[in-house]
Structures are given as C-alpha cells and as structure tokens.
Amino acid sequence: MTRHLIGGVAALTLLAAAPTAWAAPKDCFTDAKDEAGYLSMEAGCARMAAEATDDLTKKRANVGRAYALFFLQRYEESLKASDGALALDPEDSDALLVRARTLRLLNRTDEALAAATLAVEADAEDANAWSLRGQIWHGGKDDPVKARADYDKAIALDPKNGLTYYHRSELTDDAAVALLDLDKAAALEPGDADIHAARANALRDLGRPKEALAEYDTALRLDPSYQAALISRVYAKLDLGDVKGAARDADRAVALDPGSAYAVAVQGYVLEAEERLEEAA
C-alpha cells in the first residue's frame, strides 16, 4: 500500500519542488508544515494576487496559492489557482506540476498525464516532474514500462530522492529486486513510514521475518496509526511464533478502525492460531 498520492512527506513534497528563490512576501510562499501554515500561506498569496500590479507577481501568487490549497485538500480551488497562473504563463513548470498532482487526485488521469508531460517539456531537468509522470503512468495508466523509464530519468537527475526509489520498487513483484530500491529509499528517507513498511513486506516475502519485524516496528514508531503496517506485523509475529504479540497487534488494528473488514479478518485468524496453540499445549 502506498499513501504517497501527493508526493509524500519528504523529498517529493510539493514545496520541495517549488522555487525557493522567489522574492515573494514571507506570508505568501512560505515553508508551511501544517494546516495553520497552509492557511496563512493561502491567505497571503490571495492578498498578493489581488494587489499585484504585474503578471509575474500575480503568477507567483497564484502558484503559491495553488500549493497551499492543494495541501489543504481544497482541490478544485487549487486547480483554479494553478490555471490562473498558467493563463499568464502556459509553460510555468511549477504551476503545471501542482495542476498535474491535483488532477491526479481528482481521478482525471488523462489530464494529469498531459499536465505532467508539459511539465517535463517545460523543464527537462526537473526530477520531480519525471517522477510524478512515472507515478501517473503506473498508478493511473497501468503502464509499468513507461513508469520505469520516467523513474530512471528522475533518479539519474536526482539520485538522492528517496521517494523515487520507493515508487520504482512498486513496479516489480520480485521482492529481491524491490528491496534494492527500498534499501536506497530507506537510507535517504529514514523518517518515512511507508518506505519502512514496504521494506518490511519485501523482507518477509524473502523469508527474513526478524528483519521484517524490526522494519514494521520502525514504521509504527514513525506512525502509530498506520493500520496496514500493524496488520502486516501480525503476520510477521506469527511467522516467529509470537501468537500473543500477534493478538495484541490484531486487537489494536481493530481498535484503530472497527469497520475494517481486513482488520477483523486478521483478528479472527489470530484467534484461530491461539486456539490451535491451546489445543497443542
């Protein structure tokens, strides 16, 4: 499972892709990190756009506002803001990137792909543009060949972007091959729970449950509410014969989301394992 639909919490965050050298007011294009920060950024950029006396300033304000609205999950408004920027400059790669990401989350895949392609054409040295298009080729168009080509290009341009390795790892069913990319991703992005969970899954598939368990532990330390990782850890603990530990994780998974059929099914599976253990005693 991947939760990196908006580019993740690390190297592919939208603001990491955004220009940092702009001479924009601090209350507009800021390094926002939470809802309050993005609300402030959106308001500042709206004022900047309203007060702008030239197209360049207005474009910058619209791009900043589009980013803020995107992170606030106000996608239709974000799309309007990025379109406003593109009306002033159709080749602005940052506006094209945020537009592509927004369209992707609105399930307008063909339009997202077109916008990402325009971003690649506008700035062929932008690794984020290539990586985003790779994600759309894979998740939206189910074309792993084209996705891999774009990921390879992104990595060639920016070999220190851990999330691109993570996304490329999703293209293969060979756990050993995936692990090569996930090892690099984890080294570059040690604070990313999704990467550690994916690495744990690969290790478990390779018959290395102790290492897998350690990675699940790391993922859950980073994100204690990560239900998918918690459920996967249930199976790793069962692999190691820790039925009681598996039961605790299964109960916690259900507590996180009582409506999850998957969590309830895993809980039932563990109960059966406990019964078998009692019968064998």
Coordinates of C-alpha atoms in Angstrom, one line a residue, residues 21-243:
A21 CA 14.5 31.9 -4.8
W22 CA 11.3 33.9 -5.5
A23 CA 11.2 37.3 -3.9
A24 CA 7.7 36.7 -2.6
P25 CA 6.5 38.0 0.8
K26 CA 7.1 35.7 3.7
D27 CA 3.4 35.4 4.4
C28 CA 2.8 34.1 0.9
F29 CA 5.3 31.5 -0.4
T30 CA 6.4 30.1 3.0
D31 CA 7.8 26.8 4.2
A32 CA 4.4 25.7 5.7
K33 CA 4.3 22.4 7.6
D34 CA 0.8 22.2 9.0
E35 CA -2.8 23.3 8.4
A36 CA -2.3 26.7 10.1
G37 CA 0.8 27.3 8.0
Y38 CA -1.0 26.5 4.7
L39 CA -4.0 28.6 5.7
S40 CA -1.7 31.5 6.3
M41 CA 0.1 30.9 3.1
E42 CA -3.1 30.7 1.1
A43 CA -4.4 34.0 2.6
G44 CA -1.0 35.7 2.0
C45 CA -0.9 34.6 -1.6
A46 CA -4.5 35.6 -2.2
R47 CA -3.6 39.1 -1.0
M48 CA -0.5 39.1 -3.1
A49 CA -2.5 38.2 -6.2
A50 CA -5.2 40.8 -5.5
E51 CA -2.6 43.6 -5.0
A52 CA -0.2 42.5 -7.9
T53 CA 0.4 45.2 -10.5
D54 CA 2.4 42.9 -12.9
D55 CA 1.8 39.5 -14.4
L56 CA 4.9 37.9 -12.9
T57 CA 3.9 38.7 -9.3
K58 CA 0.3 37.6 -10.0
K59 CA 1.6 34.3 -11.5
R60 CA 3.8 33.6 -8.5
A61 CA 1.0 34.3 -6.1
N62 CA -1.4 32.0 -7.9
V63 CA 1.2 29.2 -7.9
G64 CA 1.8 29.7 -4.2
R65 CA -1.9 29.7 -3.5
A66 CA -2.4 26.5 -5.6
Y67 CA 0.2 24.7 -3.5
A68 CA -1.4 25.9 -0.2
L69 CA -4.9 24.9 -1.4
F70 CA -3.6 21.5 -2.5
F71 CA -2.2 20.7 0.9
L72 CA -5.5 21.9 2.5
Q73 CA -7.2 19.3 0.2
R74 CA -9.3 22.0 -1.5
Y75 CA -8.5 20.5 -4.9
E76 CA -11.0 22.4 -7.1
E77 CA -9.8 25.7 -5.7
S78 CA -6.2 24.6 -6.2
L79 CA -6.9 23.8 -9.8
K80 CA -8.4 27.2 -10.4
A81 CA -5.4 28.9 -8.9
S82 CA -2.9 26.9 -11.0
D83 CA -5.0 27.5 -14.1
G84 CA -4.8 31.2 -13.2
A85 CA -1.0 31.0 -13.2
L86 CA -0.9 29.1 -16.5
A87 CA -3.2 31.6 -18.1
L88 CA -0.3 34.1 -17.5
D89 CA 2.5 31.7 -18.4
P90 CA 1.4 28.4 -20.0
E91 CA 4.9 26.9 -19.6
D92 CA 5.4 27.5 -15.9
S93 CA 6.6 24.1 -14.7
D94 CA 5.7 24.6 -11.0
A95 CA 2.1 25.5 -12.0
L96 CA 2.0 22.5 -14.3
L97 CA 3.2 20.2 -11.5
V98 CA 0.7 21.3 -8.9
R99 CA -2.0 21.1 -11.6
A100 CA -1.0 17.5 -12.6
R101 CA -1.0 16.4 -8.9
T102 CA -4.4 17.9 -8.3
L103 CA -5.9 16.4 -11.4
R104 CA -4.4 13.0 -10.4
L105 CA -6.2 13.2 -7.1
L106 CA -9.4 14.2 -8.8
N107 CA -9.1 11.0 -10.9
R108 CA -8.7 13.0 -14.1
T109 CA -5.9 10.8 -15.2
D110 CA -5.5 11.8 -18.9
E111 CA -5.5 15.5 -18.0
A112 CA -3.0 14.8 -15.2
L113 CA -0.7 12.9 -17.6
A114 CA -0.9 15.8 -20.1
A115 CA 0.0 18.3 -17.5
A116 CA 2.9 16.2 -16.2
T117 CA 4.2 15.8 -19.8
L118 CA 4.0 19.6 -20.3
A119 CA 6.0 20.0 -17.0
V120 CA 8.7 17.6 -18.3
E121 CA 8.8 19.5 -21.6
A122 CA 9.0 22.9 -19.8
D123 CA 11.9 21.8 -17.6
A124 CA 13.5 18.5 -18.6
E125 CA 16.0 18.8 -15.7
D126 CA 13.3 18.7 -13.1
A127 CA 13.4 15.3 -11.4
N128 CA 10.1 15.9 -9.7
A129 CA 8.3 16.2 -13.0
W130 CA 9.7 12.9 -14.3
S131 CA 8.9 11.2 -11.0
L132 CA 5.4 12.5 -11.0
R133 CA 4.7 11.4 -14.5
G134 CA 6.1 8.0 -13.6
Q135 CA 3.5 7.7 -10.8
I136 CA 0.8 8.6 -13.2
W137 CA 2.0 6.1 -15.8
H138 CA 2.0 3.4 -13.1
G139 CA -1.0 4.2 -10.9
G140 CA -3.2 5.9 -13.4
K141 CA -2.4 4.3 -16.8
D142 CA -1.1 0.9 -15.6
D143 CA 2.0 1.2 -17.8
P144 CA 5.0 0.0 -15.8
V145 CA 7.3 0.2 -18.8
K146 CA 6.8 3.9 -19.3
A147 CA 6.7 4.4 -15.5
R148 CA 10.1 2.8 -15.1
A149 CA 11.6 4.9 -17.9
D150 CA 10.4 8.1 -16.1
Y151 CA 11.6 6.9 -12.7
D152 CA 15.0 6.0 -14.2
K153 CA 15.3 9.5 -15.7
A154 CA 14.3 11.1 -12.4
I155 CA 16.9 9.1 -10.4
A156 CA 19.6 10.0 -13.0
L157 CA 18.7 13.7 -12.4
D158 CA 18.4 13.4 -8.6
P159 CA 19.9 10.2 -7.2
K160 CA 19.2 11.4 -3.6
N161 CA 15.5 11.5 -4.0
G162 CA 14.4 8.5 -1.8
L163 CA 10.8 8.5 -2.8
T164 CA 11.5 7.9 -6.5
Y165 CA 13.3 4.7 -5.5
Y166 CA 10.3 3.8 -3.4
H167 CA 7.9 4.3 -6.2
R168 CA 10.1 2.4 -8.6
S169 CA 10.2 -0.5 -6.2
E170 CA 6.4 -0.8 -6.6
L171 CA 6.8 -1.8 -10.3
T172 CA 8.1 -5.3 -9.6
D173 CA 6.8 -8.4 -7.9
D174 CA 10.3 -9.7 -7.3
A175 CA 10.9 -8.9 -3.6
A176 CA 14.7 -9.1 -4.0
V177 CA 14.6 -6.5 -6.8
A178 CA 12.3 -4.3 -4.9
L179 CA 14.5 -4.5 -1.8
L180 CA 17.4 -3.0 -3.7
D181 CA 15.4 0.2 -4.3
L182 CA 13.8 0.1 -0.9
D183 CA 17.2 -0.1 0.8
K184 CA 18.3 3.1 -1.0
A185 CA 14.9 4.7 -0.3
A186 CA 15.2 3.9 3.5
A187 CA 18.7 5.2 3.7
L188 CA 17.7 8.5 2.0
E189 CA 14.4 8.9 3.8
P190 CA 14.7 7.3 7.2
G191 CA 11.7 9.1 8.6
D192 CA 9.2 7.8 6.0
A193 CA 6.9 5.1 7.5
D194 CA 5.7 3.9 4.1
I195 CA 9.2 3.1 2.9
H196 CA 9.9 1.1 6.1
A197 CA 6.6 -0.8 5.8
A198 CA 7.3 -1.6 2.1
R199 CA 10.8 -2.8 3.0
A200 CA 9.4 -5.0 5.8
N201 CA 7.0 -6.5 3.3
A202 CA 9.8 -7.4 1.0
L203 CA 11.9 -8.9 3.8
R204 CA 9.0 -11.0 4.9
D205 CA 8.4 -12.2 1.3
L206 CA 12.1 -13.2 1.3
G207 CA 11.7 -15.3 4.4
R208 CA 13.5 -12.9 6.7
P209 CA 10.8 -12.3 9.4
K210 CA 13.1 -11.0 12.2
E211 CA 14.4 -8.2 9.9
A212 CA 10.8 -7.6 8.7
L213 CA 9.6 -7.3 12.3
A214 CA 12.2 -4.6 13.0
E215 CA 11.1 -2.6 10.0
Y216 CA 7.5 -2.8 10.9
D217 CA 8.5 -1.6 14.4
T218 CA 10.2 1.4 12.8
A219 CA 7.2 2.2 10.6
L220 CA 4.8 2.0 13.5
R221 CA 7.2 4.1 15.7
L222 CA 7.0 6.8 13.0
D223 CA 3.3 6.4 12.5
P224 CA 1.5 4.6 15.4
S225 CA -1.8 4.8 13.5
Y226 CA -0.5 3.0 10.4
Q227 CA -3.1 0.2 10.3
A228 CA -1.7 -1.6 7.3
A229 CA 1.7 -1.9 8.8
L230 CA 0.2 -3.1 12.1
I231 CA -1.7 -5.8 10.3
S232 CA 1.4 -6.9 8.4
R233 CA 3.3 -7.1 11.7
V234 CA 0.7 -9.5 12.9
Y235 CA 1.8 -12.0 10.2
A236 CA 5.5 -11.4 10.9
K237 CA 4.9 -12.2 14.6
L238 CA 3.0 -15.3 13.7
D239 CA 5.9 -16.3 11.4
L240 CA 8.1 -16.1 14.5
G241 CA 5.7 -17.9 16.7
D242 CA 4.7 -14.9 18.8
V243 CA 1.0 -15.6 18.9

